[in-house]
Short mmCIF file of C-alpha atoms in Angstrom, two decimals:
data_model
loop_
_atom_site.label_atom_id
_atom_site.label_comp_id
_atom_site.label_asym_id
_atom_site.label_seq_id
_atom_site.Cartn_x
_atom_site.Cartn_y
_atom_site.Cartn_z
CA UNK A 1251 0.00 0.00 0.00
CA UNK A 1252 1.33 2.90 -0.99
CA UNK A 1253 1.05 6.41 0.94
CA UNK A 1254 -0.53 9.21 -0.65
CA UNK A 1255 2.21 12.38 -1.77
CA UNK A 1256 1.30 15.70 0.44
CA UNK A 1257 0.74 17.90 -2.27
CA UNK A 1258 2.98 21.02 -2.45
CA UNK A 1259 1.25 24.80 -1.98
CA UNK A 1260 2.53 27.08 -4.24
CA UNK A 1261 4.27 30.37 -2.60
CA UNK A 1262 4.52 33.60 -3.71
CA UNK A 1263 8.11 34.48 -5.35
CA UNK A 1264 10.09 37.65 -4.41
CA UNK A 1265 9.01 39.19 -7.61
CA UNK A 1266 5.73 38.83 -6.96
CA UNK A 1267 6.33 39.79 -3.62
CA UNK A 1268 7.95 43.05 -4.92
CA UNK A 1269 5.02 43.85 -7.51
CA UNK A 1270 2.51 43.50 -4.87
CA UNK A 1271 4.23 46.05 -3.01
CA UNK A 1272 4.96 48.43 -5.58
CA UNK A 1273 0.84 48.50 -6.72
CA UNK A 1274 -0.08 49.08 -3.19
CA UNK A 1275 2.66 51.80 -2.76
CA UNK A 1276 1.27 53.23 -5.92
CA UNK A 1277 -2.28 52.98 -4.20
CA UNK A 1278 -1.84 54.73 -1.11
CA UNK A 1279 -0.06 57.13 -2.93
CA UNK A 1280 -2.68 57.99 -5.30
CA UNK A 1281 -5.40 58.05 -2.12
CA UNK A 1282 -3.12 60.32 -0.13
CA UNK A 1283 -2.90 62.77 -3.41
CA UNK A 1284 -6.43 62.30 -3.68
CA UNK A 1285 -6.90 63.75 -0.27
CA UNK A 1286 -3.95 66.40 -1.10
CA UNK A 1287 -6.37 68.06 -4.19
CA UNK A 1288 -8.93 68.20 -1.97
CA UNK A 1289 -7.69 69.40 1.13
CA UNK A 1290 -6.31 72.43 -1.04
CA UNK A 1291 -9.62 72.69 -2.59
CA UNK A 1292 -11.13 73.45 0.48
CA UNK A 1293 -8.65 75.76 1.21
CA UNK A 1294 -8.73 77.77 -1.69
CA UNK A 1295 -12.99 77.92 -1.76
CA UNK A 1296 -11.86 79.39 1.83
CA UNK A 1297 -9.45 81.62 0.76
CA UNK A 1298 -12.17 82.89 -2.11
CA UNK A 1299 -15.30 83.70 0.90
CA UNK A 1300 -12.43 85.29 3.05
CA UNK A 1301 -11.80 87.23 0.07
CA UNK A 1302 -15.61 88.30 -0.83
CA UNK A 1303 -16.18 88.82 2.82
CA UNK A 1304 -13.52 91.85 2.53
CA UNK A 1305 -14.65 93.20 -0.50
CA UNK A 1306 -18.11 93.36 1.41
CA UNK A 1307 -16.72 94.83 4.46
CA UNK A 1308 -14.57 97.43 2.72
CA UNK A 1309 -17.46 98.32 0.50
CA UNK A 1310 -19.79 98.64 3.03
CA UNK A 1311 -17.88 100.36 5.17
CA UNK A 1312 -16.95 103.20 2.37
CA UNK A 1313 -20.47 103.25 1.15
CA UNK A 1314 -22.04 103.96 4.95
CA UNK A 1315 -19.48 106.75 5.04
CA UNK A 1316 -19.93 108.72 2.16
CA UNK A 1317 -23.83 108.18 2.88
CA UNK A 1318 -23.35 110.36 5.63
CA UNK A 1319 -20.97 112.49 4.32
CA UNK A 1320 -21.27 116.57 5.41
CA UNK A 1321 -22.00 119.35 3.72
CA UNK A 1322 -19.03 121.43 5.44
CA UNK A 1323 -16.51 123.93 4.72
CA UNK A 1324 -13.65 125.29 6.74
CA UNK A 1325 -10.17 127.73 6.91
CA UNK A 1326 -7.80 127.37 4.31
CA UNK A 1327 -5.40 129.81 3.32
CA UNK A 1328 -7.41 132.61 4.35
CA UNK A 1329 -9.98 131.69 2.58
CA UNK A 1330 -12.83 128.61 3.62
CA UNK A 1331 -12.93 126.09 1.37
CA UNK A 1332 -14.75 122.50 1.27
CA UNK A 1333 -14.30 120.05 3.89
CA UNK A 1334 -13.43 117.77 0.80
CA UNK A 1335 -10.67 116.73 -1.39
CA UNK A 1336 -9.29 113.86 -3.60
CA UNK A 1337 -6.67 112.40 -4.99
CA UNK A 1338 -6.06 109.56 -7.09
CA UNK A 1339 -4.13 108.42 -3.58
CA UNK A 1340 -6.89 108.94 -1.41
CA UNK A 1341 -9.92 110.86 -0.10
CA UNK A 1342 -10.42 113.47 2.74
CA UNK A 1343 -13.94 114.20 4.24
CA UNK A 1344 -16.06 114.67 7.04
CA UNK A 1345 -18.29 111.62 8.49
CA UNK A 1346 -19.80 111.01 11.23
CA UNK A 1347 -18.47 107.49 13.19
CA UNK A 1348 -21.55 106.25 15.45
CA UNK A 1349 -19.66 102.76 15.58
CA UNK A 1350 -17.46 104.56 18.69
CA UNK A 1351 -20.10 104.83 20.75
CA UNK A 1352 -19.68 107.52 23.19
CA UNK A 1353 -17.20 108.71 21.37
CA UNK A 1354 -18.97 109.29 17.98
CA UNK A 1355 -19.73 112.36 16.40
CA UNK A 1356 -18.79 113.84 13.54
CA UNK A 1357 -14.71 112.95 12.21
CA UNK A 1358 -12.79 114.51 9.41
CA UNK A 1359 -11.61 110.91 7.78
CA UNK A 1360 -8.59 110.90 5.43
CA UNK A 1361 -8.23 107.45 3.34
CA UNK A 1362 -5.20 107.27 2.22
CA UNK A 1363 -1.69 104.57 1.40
CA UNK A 1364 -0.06 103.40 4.24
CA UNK A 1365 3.54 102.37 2.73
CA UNK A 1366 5.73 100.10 4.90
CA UNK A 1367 9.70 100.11 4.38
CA UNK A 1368 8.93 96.35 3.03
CA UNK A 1369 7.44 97.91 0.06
CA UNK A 1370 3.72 96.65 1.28
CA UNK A 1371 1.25 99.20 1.13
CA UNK A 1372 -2.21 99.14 3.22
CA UNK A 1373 -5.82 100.87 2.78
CA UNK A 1374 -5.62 103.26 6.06
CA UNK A 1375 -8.12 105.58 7.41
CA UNK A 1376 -7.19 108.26 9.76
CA UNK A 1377 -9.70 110.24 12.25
CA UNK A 1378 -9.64 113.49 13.95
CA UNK A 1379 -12.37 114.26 15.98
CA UNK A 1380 -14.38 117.70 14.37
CA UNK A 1381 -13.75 120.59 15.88
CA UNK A 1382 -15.16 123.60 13.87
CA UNK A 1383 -14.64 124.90 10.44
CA UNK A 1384 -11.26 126.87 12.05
CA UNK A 1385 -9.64 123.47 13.10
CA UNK A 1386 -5.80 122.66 12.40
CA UNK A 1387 -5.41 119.27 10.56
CA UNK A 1388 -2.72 117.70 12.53
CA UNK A 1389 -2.54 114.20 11.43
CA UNK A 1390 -0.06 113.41 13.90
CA UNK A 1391 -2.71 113.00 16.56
CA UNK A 1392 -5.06 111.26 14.31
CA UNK A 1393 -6.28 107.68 15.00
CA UNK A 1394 -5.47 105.15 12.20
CA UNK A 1395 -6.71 101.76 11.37
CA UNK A 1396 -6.40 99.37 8.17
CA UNK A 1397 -9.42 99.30 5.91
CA UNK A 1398 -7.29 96.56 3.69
CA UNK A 1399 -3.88 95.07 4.40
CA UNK A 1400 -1.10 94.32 1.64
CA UNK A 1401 -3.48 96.28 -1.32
CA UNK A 1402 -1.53 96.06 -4.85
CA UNK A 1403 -4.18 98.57 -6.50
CA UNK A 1404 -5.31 101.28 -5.17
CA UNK A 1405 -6.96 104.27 -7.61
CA UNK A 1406 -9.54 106.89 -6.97
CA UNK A 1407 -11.48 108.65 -9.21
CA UNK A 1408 -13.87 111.57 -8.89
CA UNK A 1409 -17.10 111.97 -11.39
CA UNK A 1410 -18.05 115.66 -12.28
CA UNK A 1411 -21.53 116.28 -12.22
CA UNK A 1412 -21.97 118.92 -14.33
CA UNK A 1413 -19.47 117.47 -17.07
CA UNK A 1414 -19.97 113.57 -16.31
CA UNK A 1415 -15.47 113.25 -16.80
CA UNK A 1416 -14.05 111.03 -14.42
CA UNK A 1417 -11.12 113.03 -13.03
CA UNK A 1418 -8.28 111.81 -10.87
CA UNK A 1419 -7.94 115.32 -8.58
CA UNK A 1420 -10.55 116.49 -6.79
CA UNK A 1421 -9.83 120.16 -4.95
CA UNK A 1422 -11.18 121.45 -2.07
CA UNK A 1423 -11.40 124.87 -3.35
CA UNK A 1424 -13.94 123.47 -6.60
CA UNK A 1425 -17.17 124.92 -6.35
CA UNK A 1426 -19.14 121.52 -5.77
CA UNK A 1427 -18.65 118.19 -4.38
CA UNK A 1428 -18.36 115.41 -7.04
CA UNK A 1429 -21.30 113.00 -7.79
CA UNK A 1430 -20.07 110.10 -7.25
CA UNK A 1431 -16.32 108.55 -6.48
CA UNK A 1432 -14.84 105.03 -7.91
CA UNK A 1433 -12.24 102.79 -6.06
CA UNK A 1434 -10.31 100.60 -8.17
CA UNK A 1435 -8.51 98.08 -5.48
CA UNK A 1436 -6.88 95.10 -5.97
CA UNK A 1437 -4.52 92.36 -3.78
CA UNK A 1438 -2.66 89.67 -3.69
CA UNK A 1439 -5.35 87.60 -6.06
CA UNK A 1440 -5.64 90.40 -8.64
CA UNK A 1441 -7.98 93.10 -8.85
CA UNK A 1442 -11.22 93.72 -7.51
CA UNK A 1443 -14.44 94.56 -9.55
CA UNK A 1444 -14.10 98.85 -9.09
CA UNK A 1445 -16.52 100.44 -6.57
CA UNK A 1446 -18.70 103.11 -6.75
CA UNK A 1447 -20.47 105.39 -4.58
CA UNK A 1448 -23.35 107.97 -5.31
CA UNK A 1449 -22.81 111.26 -2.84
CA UNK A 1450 -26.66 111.75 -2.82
CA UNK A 1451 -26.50 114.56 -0.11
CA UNK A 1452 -23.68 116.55 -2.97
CA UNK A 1453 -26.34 116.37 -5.78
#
């Protein structure tokens, strides 16, 4: 009687050993990249709401201001002039800031670039409390904050009313305030669609 042969079970080689290893390496990889693309995904949709969320703010902000924007003159020169003027750098006007609380009231507000020795420049708006059409401007006292950090473009223009020309220079010794003013802003993602605001209480 003869006894029956075990039979042999085939192992896996090293080669095979090696492929197996190399598809699942190739696997995980392509998971872990999968989660890469979206994790930056949902960073740049982020990035984009922060970004809309400022443009809000900073429009908002602007708009409520020259809403409420006064009628005033004062002392220039010996001679009184409008408690307005423009640049294609920035803006100077009177406003009233109720967001201070107790100490609101009415502000002379001067928006202008806030250069850093880095070469960065920033939105700032500086605030001196009113004090009468004979006041002194000293902007050394003046309260700043940033309207918008790190700004690449920053442009204002001025509309005429009587004319309709968009002008870059807006003095405060014109006869009128200007109709409306357009911001042209832009950062580190590229520009911004231009603002524009309608002084209602200059028409």
């Amino acid at each position: 009687m003869t006894r029956p042969t075990p039979s042999r079970q085939r192992g896996f080689t090293l080669l095979e050993l090696l492929i197996a290893l190399a598809v699942t390496t190739a696997v995980v990889g392509l998971v872990f990249a999968g989660f890469g693309v979206i994790g930056r995904s949902q960073e740049s949709s982020q990035q984009l709401v922060d970004r809309s969320e400022r443009m809000l703010q900073v429009g908002q902000w602007l708009g409520r201001k020259f809403d409420t924007l006064r009628l005033l003159s004062h002392g220039q020169d010996g001679r009184f002039v409008l408690f307005f003027s423009g640049s294609a750098a920035g803006a100077l006007w009177v406003s009233p800031l109720p967001e201070r609380g107790d100490a609101g009231g009415l502000y002379v507000l001067r928006a202008s670039p806030l250069r850093h020795d880095d070469g960065r420049v920033d939105l700032a708006i500086e605030a001196l409390p009113y004090d009468g059409a004979l006041m002194a401007l000293d902007w050394a006292r003046a309260e700043r904050e940033i309207l918008l950090p790190d700004v690449r473009t920053l442009q204002w223009y001025y509309q005429d009313g009587a004319t309709g020309q968009w002008l870059q220079q807006w003095d405060a010794g014109r006869a009128g305030y200007p109709v409306r003013i357009r911001l042209a802003l832009g950062d580190a993602r590229g520009d911004w669609p231009e603002l524009v605001f309608a002084l209602a209480r200059a028409q």
